[in-house]
Each structure stands twice: as C-alpha cells, then as structure tokens.
Short mmCIF file of C-alpha atoms in Angstrom, two decimals:
data_model
loop_
_atom_site.label_atom_id
_atom_site.label_comp_id
_atom_site.label_asym_id
_atom_site.label_seq_id
_atom_site.Cartn_x
_atom_site.Cartn_y
_atom_site.Cartn_z
CA MET C 55 12.48 50.24 -19.62
CA PRO C 56 12.22 51.55 -22.05
CA GLY C 57 15.22 51.82 -24.86
CA SER C 58 17.41 55.32 -25.36
CA GLN C 59 20.09 55.37 -27.99
CA ARG C 60 21.91 58.38 -25.01
CA SER C 61 25.06 56.62 -23.80
CA VAL C 62 27.70 57.72 -21.35
CA SER C 63 31.67 56.94 -21.83
CA HIS C 64 33.20 55.30 -19.44
CA ARG C 65 36.58 54.99 -17.84
CA PRO C 66 38.20 50.97 -19.35
CA VAL C 67 37.18 47.95 -16.29
CA SER C 68 40.75 46.31 -14.68
CA ARG C 69 40.90 42.42 -15.99
CA ARG C 70 42.06 41.18 -12.28
CA PRO C 71 38.81 39.10 -11.41
CA LEU C 72 35.51 40.32 -10.83
CA VAL C 73 32.81 39.46 -9.52
CA VAL C 74 29.09 41.60 -9.83
CA ALA C 75 25.73 40.03 -7.82
CA VAL C 76 22.50 41.48 -9.02
CA ASP C 77 19.68 40.82 -6.70
CA GLY C 78 15.84 42.33 -6.89
CA PRO C 79 11.76 41.68 -7.54
CA SER C 80 10.56 40.49 -10.23
CA GLY C 81 10.53 43.29 -12.90
CA SER C 82 12.91 46.09 -11.48
CA GLY C 83 14.72 44.73 -14.87
CA LYS C 84 17.78 43.07 -13.24
CA SER C 85 18.29 40.22 -15.30
CA THR C 86 18.15 42.25 -18.55
CA VAL C 87 20.45 44.70 -16.85
CA SER C 88 22.87 42.33 -16.25
CA ARG C 89 22.69 40.72 -19.41
CA LEU C 90 23.50 43.60 -21.51
CA VAL C 91 26.49 45.29 -18.03
CA ALA C 92 28.23 41.72 -18.77
CA GLY C 93 28.59 42.20 -21.97
CA ARG C 94 29.72 45.50 -22.31
CA ILE C 95 32.60 45.18 -19.42
CA GLY C 96 32.96 41.29 -21.14
CA LEU C 97 32.34 39.14 -18.52
CA GLU C 98 29.82 36.05 -18.26
CA TYR C 99 26.74 36.06 -17.29
CA LEU C 100 24.67 33.60 -15.15
CA ASP C 101 21.01 33.70 -14.64
CA THR C 102 20.17 32.12 -11.20
CA GLY C 103 16.42 32.46 -11.51
CA ALA C 104 16.30 30.67 -15.12
CA MET C 105 17.68 27.19 -12.98
CA TYR C 106 14.88 27.70 -10.45
CA ARG C 107 12.92 27.76 -13.41
CA ALA C 108 14.87 24.70 -15.41
CA VAL C 109 14.14 22.48 -12.18
CA CYS C 110 10.35 23.69 -12.21
CA TRP C 111 9.57 22.96 -15.93
CA ALA C 112 11.78 19.71 -15.81
CA CYS C 113 9.44 18.95 -12.21
CA LEU C 114 5.73 19.52 -14.74
CA ASP C 115 8.00 17.57 -17.67
CA ARG C 116 7.92 13.70 -15.42
CA GLY C 117 4.45 14.88 -13.75
CA VAL C 118 6.74 15.09 -9.84
CA ASP C 119 4.36 16.49 -6.97
CA LEU C 120 5.41 20.36 -7.10
CA ALA C 121 4.39 19.60 -2.85
CA ASP C 122 6.71 16.99 -2.82
CA GLU C 123 9.80 19.12 -1.49
CA ALA C 124 12.06 15.60 -1.54
CA ALA C 125 10.59 14.32 -4.53
CA VAL C 126 11.45 18.29 -5.82
CA THR C 127 14.59 18.35 -4.80
CA ASP C 128 15.83 15.15 -5.95
CA VAL C 129 15.36 16.11 -8.89
CA ALA C 130 17.65 19.66 -8.52
CA ARG C 131 20.29 17.68 -6.86
CA GLY C 132 20.14 15.22 -10.02
CA LEU C 133 19.19 17.54 -13.12
CA ASP C 134 21.70 17.06 -16.19
CA LEU C 135 21.87 21.67 -15.91
CA GLU C 136 23.91 23.37 -18.59
CA MET C 137 24.04 26.96 -18.39
CA GLY C 138 25.07 29.05 -21.24
CA THR C 139 27.07 32.31 -19.63
CA ASP C 140 27.97 34.11 -22.50
CA PRO C 141 25.81 37.66 -22.52
CA GLU C 142 25.59 37.90 -26.39
CA ALA C 143 24.77 33.50 -26.39
CA THR C 144 22.96 32.51 -23.37
CA PHE C 145 21.08 28.88 -23.72
CA VAL C 146 19.05 27.01 -20.77
CA ARG C 147 19.96 22.62 -21.27
CA VAL C 148 18.72 20.31 -20.03
CA ASP C 149 19.16 17.01 -20.06
CA GLY C 150 20.70 18.59 -23.38
CA ARG C 151 17.39 19.93 -24.28
CA GLU C 152 16.95 23.97 -24.70
CA VAL C 153 14.07 25.11 -22.83
CA GLY C 154 15.45 28.70 -22.55
CA ALA C 155 11.55 29.74 -24.05
CA GLU C 156 9.61 27.33 -22.75
CA ILE C 157 11.40 27.92 -18.97
CA ARG C 158 9.54 31.62 -19.04
CA ALA C 159 6.09 30.82 -20.63
CA THR C 160 3.47 31.10 -18.19
CA PRO C 161 3.65 27.13 -16.76
CA VAL C 162 6.50 27.74 -15.52
CA SER C 163 5.90 31.25 -13.79
CA ALA C 164 2.73 30.14 -12.34
CA ALA C 165 4.57 28.24 -10.27
CA VAL C 166 7.88 28.65 -10.33
CA SER C 167 7.40 30.12 -6.60
CA ALA C 168 7.01 26.30 -4.51
CA VAL C 169 10.72 25.34 -6.76
CA ALA C 170 11.64 28.44 -5.37
CA ALA C 171 10.62 27.76 -1.78
CA ASN C 172 11.86 24.95 -1.47
CA GLN C 173 14.92 24.62 0.63
CA GLY C 174 16.36 21.57 -0.53
CA VAL C 175 16.62 23.11 -3.89
CA ARG C 176 17.45 26.02 -3.03
CA ALA C 177 20.64 24.74 -1.40
CA GLU C 178 21.59 22.62 -4.39
CA LEU C 179 21.06 25.90 -6.41
CA ARG C 180 22.94 27.53 -4.36
CA ARG C 181 26.19 25.02 -4.71
CA ARG C 182 26.16 25.74 -8.33
CA GLN C 183 25.84 28.92 -8.31
CA ARG C 184 28.93 29.04 -6.15
CA GLU C 185 30.77 26.38 -8.60
CA LEU C 186 30.12 28.89 -12.17
CA ILE C 187 31.12 31.96 -10.51
CA ALA C 188 33.97 30.44 -8.85
CA ARG C 189 34.96 28.81 -12.82
CA ALA C 190 34.28 32.07 -14.17
CA ARG C 191 36.25 34.00 -11.25
CA VAL C 192 39.19 31.38 -13.84
CA GLY C 193 37.91 31.72 -17.13
CA GLU C 194 38.61 33.61 -20.01
CA ARG C 195 36.76 36.64 -19.12
CA HIS C 196 38.20 37.11 -15.66
CA GLY C 197 34.61 37.24 -13.71
CA VAL C 198 30.66 37.35 -13.92
CA VAL C 199 28.13 39.60 -12.95
CA ALA C 200 25.41 36.64 -11.61
CA GLU C 201 22.24 37.80 -11.02
CA GLY C 202 18.79 36.72 -8.62
CA ARG C 203 17.14 36.31 -5.42
CA ASP C 204 19.12 36.16 -2.49
CA ILE C 205 22.08 36.54 -4.78
CA THR C 206 24.29 39.60 -2.60
CA THR C 207 23.58 37.98 0.79
CA VAL C 208 23.58 34.63 0.40
CA VAL C 209 25.13 33.39 -2.82
CA ALA C 210 27.81 36.12 -3.41
CA PRO C 211 28.21 37.64 -0.06
CA ASP C 212 31.96 38.98 -1.37
CA ALA C 213 31.01 40.05 -4.73
CA ASP C 214 33.34 42.11 -5.80
CA VAL C 215 30.39 44.67 -6.10
CA ARG C 216 26.88 43.72 -5.50
CA ILE C 217 24.08 45.97 -6.28
CA LEU C 218 20.55 45.99 -5.27
CA LEU C 219 18.38 46.55 -8.02
CA THR C 220 15.01 48.25 -7.72
CA ALA C 221 11.19 49.95 -9.20
CA THR C 222 8.98 51.14 -6.58
CA GLU C 223 5.45 48.58 -7.85
CA LYS C 224 3.98 50.06 -10.76
CA THR C 225 7.20 49.99 -13.15
CA ARG C 226 7.62 46.67 -12.75
CA LEU C 227 4.08 45.58 -13.02
CA ALA C 228 3.99 48.15 -16.15
CA ARG C 229 7.92 46.67 -17.26
CA ARG C 230 6.47 42.69 -16.39
CA ALA C 231 3.13 43.27 -18.54
CA ARG C 232 5.40 45.03 -21.81
CA GLU C 233 7.60 41.91 -21.42
CA VAL C 234 4.86 39.25 -20.70
CA HIS C 235 1.48 40.62 -23.08
CA GLY C 236 2.82 43.32 -25.21
CA SER C 237 0.82 46.49 -23.27
CA ASP C 238 0.35 47.55 -20.20
CA ASP C 239 -2.78 48.53 -20.29
CA ALA C 240 -5.47 47.69 -17.16
CA SER C 241 -6.27 43.61 -18.94
CA ALA C 242 -2.23 43.34 -19.09
CA LEU C 243 -1.40 44.77 -15.95
CA ALA C 244 -4.50 42.37 -14.28
CA ALA C 245 -2.90 39.35 -15.88
CA THR C 246 0.62 40.33 -13.90
CA ARG C 247 0.18 41.97 -11.06
CA ASP C 248 -0.23 37.66 -9.46
CA GLN C 249 3.57 36.70 -11.16
CA VAL C 250 5.09 39.77 -9.76
CA VAL C 251 3.18 40.89 -6.58
CA ARG C 252 2.26 36.96 -5.05
CA ARG C 253 5.59 35.79 -7.04
CA ASP C 254 7.53 38.54 -4.28
CA ALA C 255 5.64 37.68 -1.49
CA ASP C 256 6.33 34.38 -1.68
CA ASP C 257 10.06 34.48 -2.02
CA SER C 258 10.70 37.16 0.15
CA ARG C 259 9.59 34.63 2.65
CA VAL C 260 13.28 32.35 1.42
CA ALA C 261 15.24 34.96 0.27
CA GLN C 262 15.40 38.88 0.85
CA PHE C 263 15.72 40.75 -1.76
CA ILE C 264 13.92 44.23 -1.51
CA GLU C 265 16.08 45.95 1.37
CA ALA C 266 20.02 46.50 0.79
CA ALA C 267 22.49 44.60 2.80
CA ASP C 268 25.19 46.77 4.44
CA GLY C 269 28.19 47.04 1.13
CA VAL C 270 24.86 46.16 -0.45
CA VAL C 271 24.00 49.63 -3.21
CA GLN C 272 20.72 50.55 -4.22
CA LEU C 273 19.84 51.62 -7.45
CA ASP C 274 15.64 52.76 -8.08
CA SER C 275 15.38 52.23 -11.77
CA SER C 276 11.56 54.15 -11.09
CA GLY C 277 13.15 56.97 -13.24
CA LEU C 278 16.08 55.66 -15.52
CA THR C 279 15.62 54.32 -19.11
CA LEU C 280 17.61 50.56 -19.48
CA GLU C 281 20.63 52.56 -21.10
CA GLU C 282 20.50 54.39 -18.08
CA THR C 283 20.26 52.03 -15.72
CA VAL C 284 23.11 49.99 -17.53
CA ASP C 285 25.41 52.85 -17.53
CA THR C 286 24.83 54.00 -14.03
CA VAL C 287 25.88 49.97 -13.54
CA VAL C 288 28.77 49.92 -15.42
CA ALA C 289 30.74 53.29 -13.88
CA VAL C 290 29.89 51.95 -9.86
CA ILE C 291 31.65 48.41 -11.21
CA ALA C 292 33.83 50.70 -13.20
CA GLU C 293 35.19 52.97 -10.40
CA HIS C 294 35.26 49.76 -8.38
CA ALA C 295 37.48 48.16 -10.43
CA GLU C 296 40.52 51.32 -11.16
CA LEU C 297 40.13 50.84 -7.78
CA ASP C 298 41.77 47.99 -5.61
CA GLY C 299 41.65 47.73 -2.44
CA VAL C 300 38.77 50.03 -1.49
CA GLY C 301 35.62 48.48 0.00
CA PRO C 302 32.17 48.73 -1.83
CA VAL C 303 31.49 52.13 -3.87
CA GLY C 304 28.88 53.90 -1.22
CA LYS C 305 25.29 54.61 -1.68
CA ASP C 306 26.33 57.93 -2.46
CA LEU C 307 27.79 57.51 -5.38
CA LEU C 308 25.18 56.24 -7.17
CA VAL C 309 23.20 58.55 -6.80
CA GLU C 310 25.32 61.33 -7.84
CA LEU C 311 26.10 59.20 -10.83
CA ALA C 312 21.92 57.89 -11.57
CA GLU C 313 21.26 61.80 -10.99
CA THR C 314 24.22 63.40 -13.34
CA ILE C 315 22.36 61.06 -15.96
CA ARG C 316 18.67 62.13 -15.53
CA SER C 317 19.78 65.92 -16.02
CA GLU C 318 22.08 65.50 -18.72
CA SER C 319 19.42 63.52 -20.49
CA VAL C 320 16.44 66.15 -19.84
CA GLY C 321 19.33 69.09 -20.67
CA ALA C 322 20.13 67.12 -24.03
CA GLY C 323 15.71 66.84 -24.67
CA GLN C 324 15.14 70.31 -23.40
CA GLY C 325 17.93 71.49 -25.83
CA ALA C 326 16.89 69.11 -29.04
#
C-alpha cells in the first residue's frame, strides 16, 4: 500500500484491557497495518505468522525434514522462542539469537507452508499465542493487536475487535512484489506469485481467512493507502473501545468509514 501523509483525528481509546485480532491472506497488509495500529493506540503487537516462520527456520537450520511431521512438531514444542511485542522494537529470537531477518528470507518463505499445515505445530503455537495474548491483557499496555492466520476464529475468537483485512489478488501480488523485490513489474510479479497464491491455497486447508466469520468486520484495502487503512482500523477500534458492553462494530460502519476517507482524499486532491 502506498504511503500517505494524510491523517484523521480519532477519539481516545479506552484503557480497559483490549485485544484486537486481525486476519487475512498473504499481501493484504495485515502485518504492517497491525503493527502501526498497535503503535498508534499504545497496545502490544503480536505477529503470529513470524512464529511459524521461526519454527520453519529452526527446522531448516537443524536439518529436520519438513515432511516428518512428528519431528517438526517436536522442534516446535521444544523451541526456545521469544517474541518482542513492542510495536516500535519487534524481534524474534530463537535460542537467544535474533532471526527476524532470516525468517523473512526466501528459503523460509518457500517452505513455511509445510510447517503451517502441520497440525501438531499449529496446536503448540496456538497455545503459545493464547498465552502471549493473555499476558498482554494484564501487561503494561493493557492489550494487544494480534495478527495472522485463523487469529479471529480459532486463536482469539473472543477478541474485543476482530477484523478480516483483504485485498484483490492483483493488489496483494503487487504489494508483496514491491516488498520482496522492490518492484511490481512483470518479472517481480511472476517471482512473487507462488509465495502469495500457493501459500494461500496451502494454508486455506487448515485455516479460515478468506471470508469473514460471524462477528468479524471485513475490510477490503485494495483502494486504500496504508495510512487510510490504519485510520479506518483505528476508528473501528476506538468506536468499540468507548462503548463498553456493546458488541463488535458492524460491517456497515466500516464501509461508511472507508468511503468517508476515500471521499475526503479525492476532495483534497482536486483542491490542490
């Protein structure tokens, strides 16, 4: 998503414990948006996808066959994994070693689906994710924005706000190509297609992240800039957090907010 200097004002978010769950397919922008939202409203940030990547990296580093589901599960269960949840200073450490850059490299990106499809690994990491979320509720920041596959339906179905962030396949491919290759030309798109399309196809067998479940707000960010998407998500969270005892924000409100932001942006551009 292209950047933007525009920002809208928001009402203050309440400081009661708050958990926000953000789901979505590859390239939808959920990681970047979730981290920026967490930083803006003062919550912790949990990248659950990085946990699967960390297990994958550890298996590759140790020469464990990813097709051996039992062996991979054993790695996950015994892994000394630390997740930095400060949105301004995230880190991923395995056995005390920072591996944040290595888990984003091509070898892990090409292999992580095999780890994510392992039910033993999923069970172990879901357990850890729920522990991290519970800890964040009572931590200094009183909450967390947690993002990743099946976070809204399986890991944290009781989250205060649940959002499914989507975008068209064309948009998602272009975003991931720019992120990985620095360009969205034809060759970069072709090199990225397998990571995005195949990964979603593989993961959809074990996680629901294509359609919003009941109570989950869906946002298509295809026509929004990064800043506009963050603005919309924060507006939804702020609305919910100020109305204690009221259920999740409805989809109609989210659509209205997104349309308002688009209209204001167009108007500002015409007046320049």
